[in-house]
Tab-separated table of C-alpha atoms and ligand atoms in Angstrom:
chain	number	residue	atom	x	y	z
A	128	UNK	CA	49.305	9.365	109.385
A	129	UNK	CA	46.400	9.687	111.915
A	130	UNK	CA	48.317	9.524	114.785
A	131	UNK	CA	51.282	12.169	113.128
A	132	UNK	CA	48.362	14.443	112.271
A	133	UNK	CA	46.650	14.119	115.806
A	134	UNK	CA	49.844	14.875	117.702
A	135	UNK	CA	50.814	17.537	115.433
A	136	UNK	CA	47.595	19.587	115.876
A	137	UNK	CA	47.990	18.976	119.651
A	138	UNK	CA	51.296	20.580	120.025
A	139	UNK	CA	50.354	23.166	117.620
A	140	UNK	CA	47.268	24.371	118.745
A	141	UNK	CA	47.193	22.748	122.165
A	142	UNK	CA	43.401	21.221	121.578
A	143	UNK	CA	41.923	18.321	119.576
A	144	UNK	CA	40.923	17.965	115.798
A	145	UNK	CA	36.882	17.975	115.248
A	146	UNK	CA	37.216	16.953	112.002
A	147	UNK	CA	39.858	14.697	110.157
A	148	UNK	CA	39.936	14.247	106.357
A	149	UNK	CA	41.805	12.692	104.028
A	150	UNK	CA	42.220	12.731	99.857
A	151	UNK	CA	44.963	10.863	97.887
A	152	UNK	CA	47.070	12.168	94.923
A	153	UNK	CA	46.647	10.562	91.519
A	154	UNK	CA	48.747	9.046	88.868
A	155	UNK	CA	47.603	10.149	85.212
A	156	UNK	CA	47.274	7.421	83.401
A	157	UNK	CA	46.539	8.856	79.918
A	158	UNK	CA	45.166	11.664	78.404
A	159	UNK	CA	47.337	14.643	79.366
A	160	UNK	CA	45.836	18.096	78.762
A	161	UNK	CA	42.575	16.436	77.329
A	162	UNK	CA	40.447	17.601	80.780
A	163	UNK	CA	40.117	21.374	79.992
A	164	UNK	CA	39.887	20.856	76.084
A	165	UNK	CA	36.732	18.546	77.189
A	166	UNK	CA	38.023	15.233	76.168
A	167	UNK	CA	38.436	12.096	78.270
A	168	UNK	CA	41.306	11.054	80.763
A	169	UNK	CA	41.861	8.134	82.701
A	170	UNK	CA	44.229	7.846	85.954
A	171	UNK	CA	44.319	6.410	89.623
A	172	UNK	CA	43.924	7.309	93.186
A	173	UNK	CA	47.266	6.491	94.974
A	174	UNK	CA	47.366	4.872	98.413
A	175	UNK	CA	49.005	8.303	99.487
A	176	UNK	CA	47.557	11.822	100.026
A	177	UNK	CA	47.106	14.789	102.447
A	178	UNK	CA	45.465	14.425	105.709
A	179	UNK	CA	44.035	17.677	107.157
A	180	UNK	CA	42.444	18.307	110.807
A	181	UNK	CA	40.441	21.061	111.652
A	182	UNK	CA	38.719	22.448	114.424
A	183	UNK	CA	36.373	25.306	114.309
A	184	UNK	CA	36.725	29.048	115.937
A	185	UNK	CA	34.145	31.067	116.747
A	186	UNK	CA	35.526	34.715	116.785
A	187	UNK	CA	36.430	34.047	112.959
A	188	UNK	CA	40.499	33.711	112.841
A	189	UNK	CA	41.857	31.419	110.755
A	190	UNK	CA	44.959	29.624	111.648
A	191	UNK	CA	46.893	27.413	109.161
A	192	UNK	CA	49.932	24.703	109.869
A	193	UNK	CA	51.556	22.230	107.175
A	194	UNK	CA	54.677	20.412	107.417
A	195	UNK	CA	55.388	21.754	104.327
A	196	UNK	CA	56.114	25.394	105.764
A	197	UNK	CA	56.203	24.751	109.394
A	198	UNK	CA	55.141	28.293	110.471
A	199	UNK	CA	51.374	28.976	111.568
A	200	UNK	CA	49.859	31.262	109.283
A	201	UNK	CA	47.000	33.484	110.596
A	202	UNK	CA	44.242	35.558	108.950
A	203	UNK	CA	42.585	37.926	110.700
A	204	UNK	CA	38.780	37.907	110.480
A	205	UNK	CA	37.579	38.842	107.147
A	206	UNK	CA	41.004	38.427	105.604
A	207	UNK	CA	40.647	36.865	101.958
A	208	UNK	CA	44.043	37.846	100.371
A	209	UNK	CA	46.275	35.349	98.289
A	210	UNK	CA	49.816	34.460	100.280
A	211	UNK	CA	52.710	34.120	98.147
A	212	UNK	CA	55.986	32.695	99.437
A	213	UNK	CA	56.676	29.475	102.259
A	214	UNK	CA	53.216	30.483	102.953
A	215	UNK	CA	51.598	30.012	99.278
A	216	UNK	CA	49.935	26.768	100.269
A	217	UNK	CA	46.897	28.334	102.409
A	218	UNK	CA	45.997	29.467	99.086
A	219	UNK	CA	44.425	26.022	98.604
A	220	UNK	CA	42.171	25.427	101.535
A	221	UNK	CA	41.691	29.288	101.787
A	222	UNK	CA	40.401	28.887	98.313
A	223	UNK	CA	37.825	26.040	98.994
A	224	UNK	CA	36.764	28.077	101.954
A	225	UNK	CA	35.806	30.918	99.489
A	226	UNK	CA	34.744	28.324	96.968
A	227	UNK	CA	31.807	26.478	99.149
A	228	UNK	CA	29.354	29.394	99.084
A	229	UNK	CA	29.379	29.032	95.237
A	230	UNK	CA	27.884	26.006	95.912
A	231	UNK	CA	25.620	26.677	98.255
A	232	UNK	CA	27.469	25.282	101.070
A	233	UNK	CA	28.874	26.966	104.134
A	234	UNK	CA	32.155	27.400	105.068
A	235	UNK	CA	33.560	27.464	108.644
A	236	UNK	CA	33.777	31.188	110.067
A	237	UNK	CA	36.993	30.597	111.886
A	238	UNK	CA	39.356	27.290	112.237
A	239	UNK	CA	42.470	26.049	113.201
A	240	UNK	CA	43.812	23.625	110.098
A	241	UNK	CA	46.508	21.254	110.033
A	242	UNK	CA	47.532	19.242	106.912
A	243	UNK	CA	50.157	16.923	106.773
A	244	UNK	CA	51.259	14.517	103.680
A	245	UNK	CA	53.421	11.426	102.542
A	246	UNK	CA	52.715	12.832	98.190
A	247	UNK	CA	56.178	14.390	97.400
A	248	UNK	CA	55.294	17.771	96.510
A	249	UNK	CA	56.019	18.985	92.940
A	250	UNK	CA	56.150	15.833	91.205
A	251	UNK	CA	52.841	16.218	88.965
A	252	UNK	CA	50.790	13.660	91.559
A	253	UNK	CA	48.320	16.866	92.396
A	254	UNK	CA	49.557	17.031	96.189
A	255	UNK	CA	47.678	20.238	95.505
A	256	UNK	CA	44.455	18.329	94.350
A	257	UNK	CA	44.577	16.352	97.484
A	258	UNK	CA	44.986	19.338	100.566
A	259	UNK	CA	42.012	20.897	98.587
A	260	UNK	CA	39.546	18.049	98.548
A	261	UNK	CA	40.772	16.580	102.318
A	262	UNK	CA	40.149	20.519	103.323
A	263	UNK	CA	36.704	20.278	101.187
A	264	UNK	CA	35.974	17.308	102.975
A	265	UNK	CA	36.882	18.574	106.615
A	266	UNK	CA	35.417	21.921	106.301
A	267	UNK	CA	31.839	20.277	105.306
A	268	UNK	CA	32.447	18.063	108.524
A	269	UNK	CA	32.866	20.794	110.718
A	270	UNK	CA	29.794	22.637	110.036
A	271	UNK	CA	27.529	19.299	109.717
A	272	UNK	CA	26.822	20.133	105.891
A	273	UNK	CA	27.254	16.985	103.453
A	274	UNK	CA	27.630	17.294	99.397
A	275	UNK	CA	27.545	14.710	97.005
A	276	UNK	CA	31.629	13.823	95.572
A	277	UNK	CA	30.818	15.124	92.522
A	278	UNK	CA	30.486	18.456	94.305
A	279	UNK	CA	33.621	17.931	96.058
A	280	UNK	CA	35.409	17.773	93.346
A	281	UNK	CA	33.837	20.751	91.979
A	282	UNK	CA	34.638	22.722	95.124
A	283	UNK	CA	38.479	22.013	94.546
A	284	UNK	CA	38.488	22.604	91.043
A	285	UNK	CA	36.826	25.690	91.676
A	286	UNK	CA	39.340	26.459	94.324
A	287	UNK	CA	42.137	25.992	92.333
A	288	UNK	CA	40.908	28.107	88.747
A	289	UNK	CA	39.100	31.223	90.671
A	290	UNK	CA	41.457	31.302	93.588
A	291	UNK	CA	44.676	29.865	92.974
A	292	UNK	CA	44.563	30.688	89.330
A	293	UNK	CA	45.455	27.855	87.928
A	294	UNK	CA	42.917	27.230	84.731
A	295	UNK	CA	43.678	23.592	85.013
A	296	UNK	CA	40.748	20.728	84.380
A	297	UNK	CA	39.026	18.248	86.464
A	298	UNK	CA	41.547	15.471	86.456
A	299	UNK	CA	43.389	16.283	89.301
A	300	UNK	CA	40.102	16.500	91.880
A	301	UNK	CA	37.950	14.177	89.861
A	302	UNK	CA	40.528	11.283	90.986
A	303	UNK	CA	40.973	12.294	93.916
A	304	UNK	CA	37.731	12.330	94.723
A	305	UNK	CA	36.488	9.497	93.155
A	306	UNK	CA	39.445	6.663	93.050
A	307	UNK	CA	39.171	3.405	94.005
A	308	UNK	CA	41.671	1.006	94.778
A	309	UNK	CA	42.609	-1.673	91.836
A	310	UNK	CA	40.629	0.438	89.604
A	311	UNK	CA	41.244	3.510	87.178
A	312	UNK	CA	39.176	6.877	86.838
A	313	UNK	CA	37.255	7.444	83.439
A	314	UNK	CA	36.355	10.752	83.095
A	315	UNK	CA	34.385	12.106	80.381
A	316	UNK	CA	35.566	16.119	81.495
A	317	UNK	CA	32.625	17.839	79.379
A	318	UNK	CA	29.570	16.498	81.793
A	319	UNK	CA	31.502	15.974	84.075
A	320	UNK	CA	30.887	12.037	84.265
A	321	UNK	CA	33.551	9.842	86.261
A	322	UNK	CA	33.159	6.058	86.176
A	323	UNK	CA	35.759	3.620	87.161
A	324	UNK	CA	37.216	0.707	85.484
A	325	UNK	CA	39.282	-2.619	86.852
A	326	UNK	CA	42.784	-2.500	86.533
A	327	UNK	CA	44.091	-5.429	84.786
A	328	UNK	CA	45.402	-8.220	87.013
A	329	UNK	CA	49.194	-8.421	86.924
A	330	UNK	CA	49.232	-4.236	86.055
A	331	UNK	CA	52.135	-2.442	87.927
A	332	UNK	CA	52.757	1.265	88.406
A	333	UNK	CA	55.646	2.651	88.707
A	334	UNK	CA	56.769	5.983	89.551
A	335	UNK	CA	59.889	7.932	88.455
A	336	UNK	CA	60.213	11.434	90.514
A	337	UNK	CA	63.087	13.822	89.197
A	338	UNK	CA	62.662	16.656	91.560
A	339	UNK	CA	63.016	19.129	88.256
A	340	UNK	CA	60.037	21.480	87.969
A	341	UNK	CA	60.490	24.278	85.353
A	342	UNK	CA	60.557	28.145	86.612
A	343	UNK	CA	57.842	28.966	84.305
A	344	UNK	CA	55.754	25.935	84.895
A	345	UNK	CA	52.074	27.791	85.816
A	346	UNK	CA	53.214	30.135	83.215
A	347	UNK	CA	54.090	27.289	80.960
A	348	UNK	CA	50.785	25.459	81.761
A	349	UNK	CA	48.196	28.713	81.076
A	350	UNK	CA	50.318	29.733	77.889
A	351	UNK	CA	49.218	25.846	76.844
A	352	UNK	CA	45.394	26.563	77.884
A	353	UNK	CA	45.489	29.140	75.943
A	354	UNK	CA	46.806	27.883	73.040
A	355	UNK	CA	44.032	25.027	72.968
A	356	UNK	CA	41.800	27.662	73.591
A	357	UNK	CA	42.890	29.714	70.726
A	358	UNK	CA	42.573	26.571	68.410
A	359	UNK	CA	39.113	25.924	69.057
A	360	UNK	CA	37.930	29.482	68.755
A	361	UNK	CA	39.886	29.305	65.141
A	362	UNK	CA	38.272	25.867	64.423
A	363	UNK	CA	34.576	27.485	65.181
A	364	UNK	CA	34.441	25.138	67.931
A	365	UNK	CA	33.840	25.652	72.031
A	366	UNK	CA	36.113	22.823	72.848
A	367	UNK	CA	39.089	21.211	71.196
A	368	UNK	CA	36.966	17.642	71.411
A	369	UNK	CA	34.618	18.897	69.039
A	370	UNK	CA	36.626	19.456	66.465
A	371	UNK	CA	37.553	16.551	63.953
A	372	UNK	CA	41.311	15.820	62.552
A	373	UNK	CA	40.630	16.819	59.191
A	374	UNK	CA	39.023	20.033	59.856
A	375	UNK	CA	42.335	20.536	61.889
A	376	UNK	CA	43.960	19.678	58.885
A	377	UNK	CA	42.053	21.960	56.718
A	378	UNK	CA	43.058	25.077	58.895
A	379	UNK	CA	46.700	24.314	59.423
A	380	UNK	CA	47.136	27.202	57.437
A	381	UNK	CA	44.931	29.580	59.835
A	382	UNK	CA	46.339	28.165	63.031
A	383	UNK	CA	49.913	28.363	62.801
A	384	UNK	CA	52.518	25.724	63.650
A	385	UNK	CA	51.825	25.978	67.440
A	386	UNK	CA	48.090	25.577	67.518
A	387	UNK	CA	47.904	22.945	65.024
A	388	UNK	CA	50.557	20.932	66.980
A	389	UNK	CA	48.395	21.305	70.600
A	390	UNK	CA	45.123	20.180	68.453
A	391	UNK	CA	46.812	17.349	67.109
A	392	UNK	CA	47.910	16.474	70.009
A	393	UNK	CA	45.004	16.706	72.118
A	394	UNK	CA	42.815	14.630	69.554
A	395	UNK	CA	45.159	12.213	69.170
A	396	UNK	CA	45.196	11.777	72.942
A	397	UNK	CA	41.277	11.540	73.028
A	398	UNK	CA	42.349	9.098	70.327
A	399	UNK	CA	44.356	7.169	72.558
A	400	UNK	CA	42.147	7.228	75.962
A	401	UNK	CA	38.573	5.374	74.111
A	402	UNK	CA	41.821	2.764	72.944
A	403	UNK	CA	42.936	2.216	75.991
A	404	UNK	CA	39.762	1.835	77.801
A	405	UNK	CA	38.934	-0.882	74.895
A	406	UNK	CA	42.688	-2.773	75.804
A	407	UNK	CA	42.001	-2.471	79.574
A	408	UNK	CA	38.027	-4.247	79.187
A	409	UNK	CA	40.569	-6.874	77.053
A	410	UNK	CA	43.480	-7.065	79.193
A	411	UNK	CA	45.512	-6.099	76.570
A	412	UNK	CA	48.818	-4.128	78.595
A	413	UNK	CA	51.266	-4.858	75.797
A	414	UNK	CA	49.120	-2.649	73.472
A	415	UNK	CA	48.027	-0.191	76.608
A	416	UNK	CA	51.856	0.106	77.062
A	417	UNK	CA	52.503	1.082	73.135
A	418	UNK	CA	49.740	3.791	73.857
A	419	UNK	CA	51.538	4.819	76.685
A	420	UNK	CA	54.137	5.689	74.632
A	421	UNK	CA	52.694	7.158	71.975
A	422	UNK	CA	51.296	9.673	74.500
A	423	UNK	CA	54.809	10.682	75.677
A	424	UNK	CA	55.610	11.141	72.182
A	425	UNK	CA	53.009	13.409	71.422
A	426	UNK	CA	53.284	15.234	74.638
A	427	UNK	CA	56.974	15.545	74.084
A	428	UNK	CA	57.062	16.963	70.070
A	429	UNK	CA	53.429	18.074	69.665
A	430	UNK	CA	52.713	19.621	72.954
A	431	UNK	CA	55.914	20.272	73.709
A	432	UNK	CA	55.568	19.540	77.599
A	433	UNK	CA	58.462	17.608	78.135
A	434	UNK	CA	61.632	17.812	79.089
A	435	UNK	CA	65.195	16.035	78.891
A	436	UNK	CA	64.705	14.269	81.955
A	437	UNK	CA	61.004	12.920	81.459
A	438	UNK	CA	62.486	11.713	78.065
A	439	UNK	CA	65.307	10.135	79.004
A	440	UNK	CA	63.373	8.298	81.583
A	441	UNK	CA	60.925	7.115	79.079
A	442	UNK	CA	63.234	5.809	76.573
A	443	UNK	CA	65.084	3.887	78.804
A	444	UNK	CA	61.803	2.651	80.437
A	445	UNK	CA	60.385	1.641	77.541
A	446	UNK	CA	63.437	-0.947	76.180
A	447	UNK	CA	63.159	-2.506	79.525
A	448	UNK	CA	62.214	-6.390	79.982
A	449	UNK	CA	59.260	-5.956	81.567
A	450	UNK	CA	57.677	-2.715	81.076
A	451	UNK	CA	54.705	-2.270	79.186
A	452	UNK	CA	55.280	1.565	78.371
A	453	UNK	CA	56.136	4.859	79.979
A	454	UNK	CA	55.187	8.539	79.799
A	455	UNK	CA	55.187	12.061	81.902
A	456	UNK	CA	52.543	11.775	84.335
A	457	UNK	CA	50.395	15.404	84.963
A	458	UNK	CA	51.382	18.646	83.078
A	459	UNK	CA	54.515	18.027	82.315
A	460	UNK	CA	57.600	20.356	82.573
A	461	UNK	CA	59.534	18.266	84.834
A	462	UNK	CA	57.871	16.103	87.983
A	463	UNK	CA	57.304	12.164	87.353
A	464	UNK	CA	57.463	9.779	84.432
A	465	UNK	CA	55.374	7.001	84.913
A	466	UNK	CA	55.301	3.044	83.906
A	467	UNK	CA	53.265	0.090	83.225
A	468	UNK	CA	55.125	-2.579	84.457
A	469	UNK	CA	54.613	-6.398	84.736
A	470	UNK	CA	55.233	-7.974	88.450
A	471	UNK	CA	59.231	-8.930	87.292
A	472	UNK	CA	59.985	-5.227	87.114
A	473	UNK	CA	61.443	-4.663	90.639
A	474	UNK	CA	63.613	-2.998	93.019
A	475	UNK	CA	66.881	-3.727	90.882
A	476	UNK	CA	65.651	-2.806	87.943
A	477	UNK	CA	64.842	0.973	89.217
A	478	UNK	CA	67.781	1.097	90.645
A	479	UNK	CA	69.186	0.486	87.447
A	480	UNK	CA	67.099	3.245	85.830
A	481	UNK	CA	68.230	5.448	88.870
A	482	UNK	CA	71.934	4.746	88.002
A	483	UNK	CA	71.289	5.486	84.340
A	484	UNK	CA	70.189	8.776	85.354
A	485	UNK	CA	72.714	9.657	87.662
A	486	UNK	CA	75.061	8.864	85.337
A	487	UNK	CA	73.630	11.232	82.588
A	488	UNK	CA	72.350	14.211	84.519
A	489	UNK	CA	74.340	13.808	87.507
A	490	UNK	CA	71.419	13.517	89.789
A	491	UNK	CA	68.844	11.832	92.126
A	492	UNK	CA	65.829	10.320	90.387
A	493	UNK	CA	63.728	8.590	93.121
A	494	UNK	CA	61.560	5.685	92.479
A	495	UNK	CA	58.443	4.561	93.998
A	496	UNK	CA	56.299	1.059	93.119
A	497	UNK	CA	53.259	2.802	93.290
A	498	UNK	CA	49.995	1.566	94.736
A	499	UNK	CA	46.413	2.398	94.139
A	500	UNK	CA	44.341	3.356	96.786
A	501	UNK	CA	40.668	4.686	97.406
A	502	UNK	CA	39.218	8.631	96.992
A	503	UNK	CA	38.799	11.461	99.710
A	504	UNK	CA	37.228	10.301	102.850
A	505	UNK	CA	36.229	11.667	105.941
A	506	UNK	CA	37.940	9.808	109.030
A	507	UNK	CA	36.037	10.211	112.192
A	508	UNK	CA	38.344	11.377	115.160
A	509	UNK	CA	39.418	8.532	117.534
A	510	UNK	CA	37.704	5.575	115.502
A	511	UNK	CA	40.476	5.956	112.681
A	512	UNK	CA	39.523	2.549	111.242
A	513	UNK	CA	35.969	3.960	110.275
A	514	UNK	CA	35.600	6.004	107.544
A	515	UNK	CA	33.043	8.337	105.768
A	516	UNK	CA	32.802	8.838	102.199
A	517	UNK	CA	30.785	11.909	100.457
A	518	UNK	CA	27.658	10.760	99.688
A	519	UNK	CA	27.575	9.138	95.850
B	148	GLA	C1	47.671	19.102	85.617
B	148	GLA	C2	46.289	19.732	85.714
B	148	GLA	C3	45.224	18.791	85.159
B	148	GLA	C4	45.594	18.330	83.758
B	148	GLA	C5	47.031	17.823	83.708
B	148	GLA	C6	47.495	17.531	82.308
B	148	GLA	O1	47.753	17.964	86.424
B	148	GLA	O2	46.010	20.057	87.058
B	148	GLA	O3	43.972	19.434	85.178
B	148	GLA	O4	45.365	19.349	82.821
B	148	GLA	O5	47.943	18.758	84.265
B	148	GLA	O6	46.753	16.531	81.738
């Protein structure tokens, strides 16, 4: 990916990077729409991500390249507005440029950026988590500042809720940021406090991407933040992880079908995450892969996030030899399913799953044994081996 990225930003901008960054995408494990409710997810850095380069400018252009809309996209000096179109990605590292002074941190007054990525886009791995903590990462490198990862994290999140306008939570960037390879994230989303725990030996992930995103899905995803939202203020609560199931219970009345579905579906998947830590400190994947499942089924009739695909997938996942469990992996609405496999779940038995699929929906559902990797990292131009991480 170094070498890609290094060439790329040569024949695009006909100079060399100053900084290189990189930040991987993340599987969600478990706990889906817990982060902004303040409740507790847990999910894993992959080995892939988004590598950005940079170099500064001083007469305060800024000049932006991606494979994934292989135009160069320039801002004049001063320019802050939002891009929409093939152009729609600046929006992320334009956004943790605006975001770092909010932190007290600098941001670079003119650049040339390059980002380049082996996530698929769109599959609900946060591609877009990972361009805005690599471009975190390389614009703090390029104007000698350093922040601790917790504030990296923050920086993207902020990026991404102020600038982007998503109103999404911390998972995405907290994983990112602080993944480790073999091990899952533990975030407890009110603090925020991110710890990591050892993946079970013998724990396989695999990844199910079906290329279906709904139309409406930022739509879909703010109408659900608000409907959490809307069930706490009802419950007299801040946060949906203050309130308890039977005062949920006791209101059913006040909130409605809808809002007493999303809070009994976001407590339940609190619930389900302190469980699941408990089987993982045990070893215990045949009950982490029942939990699994009971996640998909509450995202699926409670929160009403899936879709025919995701549940098609998971069904026939889940009466597999060899697989543990299966859910949708991120906010749902199409992207990936995701499973806890043992080692005897292989390349036949995907394809399998693949043919299934083909066969029902007439379509390409692409597989991928996924592996864990580390969080965002600087990488210091020419001595690609050695690495920098954000201070702890
Ligand atoms: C997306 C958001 C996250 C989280 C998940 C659902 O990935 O970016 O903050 O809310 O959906 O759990």
């Amino acid at each position: 990916m170094y070498d890609r990225l290094q060439a790329l930003f040569r024949s695009v901008y006909q100079r060399e990077p100053a900084a290189v960054a990189r930040a991987p995408g993340r599987i969600e494990f478990i706990g889906n729409h817990t982060d902004y409710n303040g409740g507790t997810v847990l999910g894993a850095a992959l080995d892939r991500g988004t590598w950005v380069a940079v170099s500064p400018r001083t007469d305060g252009v800024r000049r932006f390249y991606s494979e994934f809309s292989p135009t160069v996209v320039t801002l004049a000096p001063g320019e802050i507005g939002k891009r929409s179109g093939n152009s729609s990605w600046v929006n992320y590292p334009l956004g943790v440029a605006q975001a770092l002074p909010f932190f007290d941190l600098k941001s670079p007054i003119g650049f040339d950026f390059l980002a380049v990525s082996d996530l698929p886009a769109g599959a609900g791995l946060s591609s877009s988590a990972a361009l805005e903590l690599a471009s975190a990462l390389a614009f703090l490198e390029v104007t000698h500042q350093s922040a601790s990862r917790e504030v990296v994290v923050k920086v993207g999140r902020h990026a991404e809720n102020q600038f982007v306008g998503v109103p999404c939570g911390i998972l995405d960037q907290g994983v990112s940021g602080f993944g480790q390879k073999d091990r899952l994230v533990f975030i407890d989303c009110r603090g925020p406090r991110f710890e990591t725990v050892p993946l079970p030996a013998g724990a396989h992930f695999w990844l199910f991407n079906t290329h279906t995103k709904h139309a409406l899905v930022d739509g879909l995803y703010a109408a659900r933040h608000r409907e959490c939202m809307e069930s706490a203020a009802i419950l007299g609560v801040d946060l949906l992880v203050d309130a308890t199931g039977s005062q949920v219970e006791a209101k059913r009345v006040d909130l409605g079908e809808i809002r007493w579905k999303r809070a009994r579906h976001v407590l339940g998947e609190i619930q389900r995450v302190e469980e699941m830590v408990a089987c993982l400190q045990k070893g215990d994947l045949v009950r982490a892969g029942h939990l699994l499942t009971a996640s998909h089924a509450s995202s699926r009739l409670l929160f009403e996030n899936s879709t025919d695909e995701l549940d098609f997938l998971v069904e026939r996942l889940a009466a597999m030899p060899g697989v543990f469990g299966a859910r949708l992996t991120g906010g749902g609405f199409g992207g990936a399913v995701m499973a806890l496999t043992t080692g005897a779940f292989g390349d036949r038995q995907a394809q399998e799953v693949a043919a299934a699929y083909a066969q029902r929906f007439g379509a390409r559902v692409d597989s991928l044994h996924a592996q864990t990797g580390d969080g965002a990292n600087v990488v210091t131009p020419g001595e690609r081996s050695e690495s920098k991480s954000p201070e702890q």
